[in-house]
Short mmCIF file of C-alpha atoms in Angstrom, two decimals:
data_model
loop_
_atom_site.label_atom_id
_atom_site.label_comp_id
_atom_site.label_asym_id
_atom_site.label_seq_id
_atom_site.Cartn_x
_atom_site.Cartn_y
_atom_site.Cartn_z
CA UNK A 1085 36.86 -78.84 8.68
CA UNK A 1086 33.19 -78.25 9.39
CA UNK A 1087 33.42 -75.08 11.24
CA UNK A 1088 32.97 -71.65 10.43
CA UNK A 1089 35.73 -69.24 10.50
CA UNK A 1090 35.62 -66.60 12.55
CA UNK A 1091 34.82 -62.86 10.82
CA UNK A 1092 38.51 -61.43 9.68
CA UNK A 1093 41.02 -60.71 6.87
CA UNK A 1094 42.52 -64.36 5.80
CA UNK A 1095 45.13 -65.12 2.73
CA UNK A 1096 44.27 -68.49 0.71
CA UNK A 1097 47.27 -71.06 0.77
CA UNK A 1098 47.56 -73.86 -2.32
CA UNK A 1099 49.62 -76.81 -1.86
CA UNK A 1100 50.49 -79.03 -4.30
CA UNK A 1101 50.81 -82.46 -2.89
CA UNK A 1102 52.55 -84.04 -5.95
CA UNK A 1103 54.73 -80.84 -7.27
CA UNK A 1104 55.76 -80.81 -3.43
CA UNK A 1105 55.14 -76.82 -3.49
CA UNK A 1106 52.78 -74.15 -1.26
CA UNK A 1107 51.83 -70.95 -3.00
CA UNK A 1108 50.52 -68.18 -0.90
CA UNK A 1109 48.10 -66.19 -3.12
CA UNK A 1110 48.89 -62.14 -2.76
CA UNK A 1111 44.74 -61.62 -2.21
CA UNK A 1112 43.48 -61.24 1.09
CA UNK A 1113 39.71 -62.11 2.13
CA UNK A 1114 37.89 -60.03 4.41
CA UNK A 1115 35.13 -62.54 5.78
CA UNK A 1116 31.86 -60.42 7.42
CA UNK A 1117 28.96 -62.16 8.75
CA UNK A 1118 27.90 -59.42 11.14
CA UNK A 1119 24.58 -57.81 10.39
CA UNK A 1120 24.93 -54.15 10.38
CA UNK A 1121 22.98 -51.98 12.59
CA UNK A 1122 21.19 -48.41 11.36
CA UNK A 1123 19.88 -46.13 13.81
CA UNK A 1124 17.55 -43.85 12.09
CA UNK A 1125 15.88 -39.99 12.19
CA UNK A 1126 13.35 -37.99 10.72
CA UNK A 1127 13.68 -34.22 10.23
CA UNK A 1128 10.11 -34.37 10.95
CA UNK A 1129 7.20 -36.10 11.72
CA UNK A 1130 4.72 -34.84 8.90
CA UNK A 1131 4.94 -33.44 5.87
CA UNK A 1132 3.11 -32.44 2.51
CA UNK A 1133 4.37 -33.52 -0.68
CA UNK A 1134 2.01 -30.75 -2.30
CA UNK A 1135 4.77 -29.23 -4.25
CA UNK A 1136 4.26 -26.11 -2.73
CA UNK A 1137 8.21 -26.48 -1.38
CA UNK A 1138 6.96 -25.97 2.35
CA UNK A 1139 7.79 -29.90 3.88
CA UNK A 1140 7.18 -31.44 0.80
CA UNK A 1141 9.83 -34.48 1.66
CA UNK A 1142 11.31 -36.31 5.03
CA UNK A 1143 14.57 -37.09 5.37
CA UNK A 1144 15.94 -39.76 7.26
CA UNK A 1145 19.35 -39.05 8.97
CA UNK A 1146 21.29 -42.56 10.23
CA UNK A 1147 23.96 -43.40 11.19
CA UNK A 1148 25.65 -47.12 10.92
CA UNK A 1149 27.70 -49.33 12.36
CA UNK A 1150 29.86 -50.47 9.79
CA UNK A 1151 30.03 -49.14 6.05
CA UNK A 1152 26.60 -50.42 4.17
CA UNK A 1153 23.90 -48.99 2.16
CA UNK A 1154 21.03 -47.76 3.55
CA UNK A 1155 17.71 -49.39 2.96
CA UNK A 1156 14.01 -47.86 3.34
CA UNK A 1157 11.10 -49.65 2.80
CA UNK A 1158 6.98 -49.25 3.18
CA UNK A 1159 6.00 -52.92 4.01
CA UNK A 1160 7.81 -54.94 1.89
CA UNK A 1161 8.48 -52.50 -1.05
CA UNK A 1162 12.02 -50.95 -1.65
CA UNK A 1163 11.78 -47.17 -1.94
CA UNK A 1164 15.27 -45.97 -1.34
CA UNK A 1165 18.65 -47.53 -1.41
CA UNK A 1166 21.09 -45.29 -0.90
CA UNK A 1167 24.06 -44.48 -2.97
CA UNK A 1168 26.90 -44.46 -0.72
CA UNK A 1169 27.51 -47.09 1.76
CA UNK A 1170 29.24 -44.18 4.62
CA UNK A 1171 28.78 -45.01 8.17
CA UNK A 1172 26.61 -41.87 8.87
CA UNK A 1173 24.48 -39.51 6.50
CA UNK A 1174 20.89 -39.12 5.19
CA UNK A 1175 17.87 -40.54 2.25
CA UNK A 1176 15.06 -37.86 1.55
CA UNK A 1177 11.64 -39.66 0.31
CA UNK A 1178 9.24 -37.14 -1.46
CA UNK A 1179 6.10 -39.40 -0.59
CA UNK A 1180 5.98 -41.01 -3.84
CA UNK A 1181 5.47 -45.10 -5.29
CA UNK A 1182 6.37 -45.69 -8.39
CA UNK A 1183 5.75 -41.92 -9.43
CA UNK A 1184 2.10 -41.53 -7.93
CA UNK A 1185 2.00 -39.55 -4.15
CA UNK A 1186 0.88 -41.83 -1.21
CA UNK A 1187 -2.16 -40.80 -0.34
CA UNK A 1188 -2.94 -38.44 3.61
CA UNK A 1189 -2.57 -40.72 6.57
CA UNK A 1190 0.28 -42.00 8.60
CA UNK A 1191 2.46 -44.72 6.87
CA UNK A 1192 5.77 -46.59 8.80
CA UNK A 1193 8.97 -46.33 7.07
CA UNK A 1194 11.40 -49.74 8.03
CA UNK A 1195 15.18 -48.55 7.53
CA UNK A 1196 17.27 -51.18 6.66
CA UNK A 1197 20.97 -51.97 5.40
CA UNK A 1198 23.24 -54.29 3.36
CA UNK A 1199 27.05 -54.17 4.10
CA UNK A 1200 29.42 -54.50 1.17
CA UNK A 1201 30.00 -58.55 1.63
CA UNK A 1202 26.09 -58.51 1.15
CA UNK A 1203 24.86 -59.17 5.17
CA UNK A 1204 20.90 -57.04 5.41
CA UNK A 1205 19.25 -56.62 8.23
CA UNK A 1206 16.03 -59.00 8.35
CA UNK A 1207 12.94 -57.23 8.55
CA UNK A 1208 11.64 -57.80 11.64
CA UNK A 1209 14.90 -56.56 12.96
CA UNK A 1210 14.42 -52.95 10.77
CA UNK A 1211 13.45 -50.01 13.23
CA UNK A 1212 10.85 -47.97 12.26
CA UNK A 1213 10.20 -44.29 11.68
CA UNK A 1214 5.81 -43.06 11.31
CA UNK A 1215 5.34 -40.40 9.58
CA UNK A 1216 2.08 -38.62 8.53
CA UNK A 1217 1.33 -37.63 5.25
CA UNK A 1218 -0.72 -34.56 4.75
CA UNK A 1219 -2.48 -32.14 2.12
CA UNK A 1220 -4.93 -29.59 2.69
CA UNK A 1221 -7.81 -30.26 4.60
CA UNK A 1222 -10.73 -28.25 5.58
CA UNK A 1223 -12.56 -27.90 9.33
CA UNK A 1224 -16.02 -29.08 8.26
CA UNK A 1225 -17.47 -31.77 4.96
CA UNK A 1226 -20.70 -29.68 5.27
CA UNK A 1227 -21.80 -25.91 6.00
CA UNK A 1228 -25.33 -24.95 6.13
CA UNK A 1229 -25.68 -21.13 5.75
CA UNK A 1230 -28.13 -19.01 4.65
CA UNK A 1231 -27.54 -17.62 0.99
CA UNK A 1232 -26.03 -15.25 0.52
CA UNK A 1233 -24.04 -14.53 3.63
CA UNK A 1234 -20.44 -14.97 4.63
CA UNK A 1235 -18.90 -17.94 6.86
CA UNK A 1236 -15.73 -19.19 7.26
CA UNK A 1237 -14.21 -22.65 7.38
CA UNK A 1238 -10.82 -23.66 9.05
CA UNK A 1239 -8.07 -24.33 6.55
CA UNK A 1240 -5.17 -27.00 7.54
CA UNK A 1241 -2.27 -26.69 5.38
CA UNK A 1242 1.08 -25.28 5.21
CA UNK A 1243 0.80 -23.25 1.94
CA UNK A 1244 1.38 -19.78 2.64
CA UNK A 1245 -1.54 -19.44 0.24
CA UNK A 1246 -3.92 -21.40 -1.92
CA UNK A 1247 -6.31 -21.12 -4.03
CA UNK A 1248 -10.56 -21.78 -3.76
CA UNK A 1249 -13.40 -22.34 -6.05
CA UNK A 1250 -17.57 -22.04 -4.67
CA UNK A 1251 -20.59 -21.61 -7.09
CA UNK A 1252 -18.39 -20.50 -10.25
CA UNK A 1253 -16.43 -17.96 -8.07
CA UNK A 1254 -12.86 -18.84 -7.06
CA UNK A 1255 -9.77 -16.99 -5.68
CA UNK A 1256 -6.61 -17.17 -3.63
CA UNK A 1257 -6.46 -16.87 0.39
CA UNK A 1258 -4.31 -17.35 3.33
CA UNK A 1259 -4.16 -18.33 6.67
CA UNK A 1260 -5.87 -20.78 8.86
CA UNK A 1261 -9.76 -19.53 8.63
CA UNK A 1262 -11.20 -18.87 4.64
CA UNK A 1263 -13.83 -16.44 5.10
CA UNK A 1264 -15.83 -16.24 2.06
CA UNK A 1265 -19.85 -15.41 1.16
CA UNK A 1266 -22.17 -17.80 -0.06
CA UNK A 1267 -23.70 -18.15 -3.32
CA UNK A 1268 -27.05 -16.19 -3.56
CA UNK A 1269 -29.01 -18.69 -5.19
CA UNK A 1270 -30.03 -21.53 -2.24
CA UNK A 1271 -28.97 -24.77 -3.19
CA UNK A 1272 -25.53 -27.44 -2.90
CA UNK A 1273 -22.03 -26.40 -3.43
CA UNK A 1274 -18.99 -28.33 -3.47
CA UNK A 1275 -15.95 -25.71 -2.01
CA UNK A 1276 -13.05 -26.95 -3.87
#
């Protein structure tokens, strides 16, 4: 009396000091108090949820120690639980909370787990997985050419193509340097 049990599959026993009779119920009790333990991995690194379908999610391969569900998290906010509760297999996250993207930068994923008799890893216990978040991004915030003639601006993305806007004229493009000519008329323009 006092002390725990240890973990393991126990029957409960009744007796019935006064009807002088022990009943042995047929249910057996599986008693778990050992954390689980998740050991997690990105298919990659970075990725764009552009909906282009190039990289647009990460998944997040693990694999377990004992059956549980797997939990990810940014901070302290649930974004996936997982359905099954297998000992090895794999959550994608398409860079979205609560329906709006995360915006470009490098965020750190914890991946967590509850077992089936409810044991989760604490958080500070949770290993972590960075990953970078990316959209397109140009070379340069400012150009100064003269108007009328061409320059070209480095293009980061993974789009096979994409489209571009300048001084009412727009069009599609591809590859890593966007060659175009500037407006005639000096002034300001904002390359979308």
């Amino acid at each position: 009396v006092g002390t725990q049990a240890p973990d393991g599959t126990y029957r409960v026993q009744i007796h019935l000091a006064n009807a002088h009779r022990t009943i042995l119920l047929p249910n057996m009790i599986e008693l778990d108090t050992t954390i689980p333990v998740v050991v997690p991995e990105a298919t990659r690194t970075e990725f764009s949820p552009d909906g282009d379908h190039q990289a647009d999610s990460v998944t997040i391969h693990f694999t377990l120690s004992e059956p549980a569900h797997v939990l990810v998290y940014i901070g302290d906010r649930l974004l996936i639980r997982s359905r099954s509760h297998t000992t090895q297999g794999s959550v994608t996250w398409s860079g979205k909370i609560d329906a709006h993207l995360h915006p470009a930068g490098t965020v750190t994923l914890s991946v967590g787990a509850v077992d089936l008799a409810g044991n989760a890893i604490p958080a500070a216990q949770r290993p972590q997985v960075r990953i970078t978040i990316r959209y397109i991004t140009l070379a340069n915030r400012r150009i100064a050419v003269a108007a009328g003639n061409r320059f070209g601006i480095g293009v980061s993305t993974d789009a096979r193509r994409y489209g571009w806007s300048l001084g009412g004229r727009h069009g599609f493009a591809h590859g890593p340097v966007l060659t175009l000519r500037a407006p005639r008329q000096p002034g300001r323009y904002v390359l979308v």
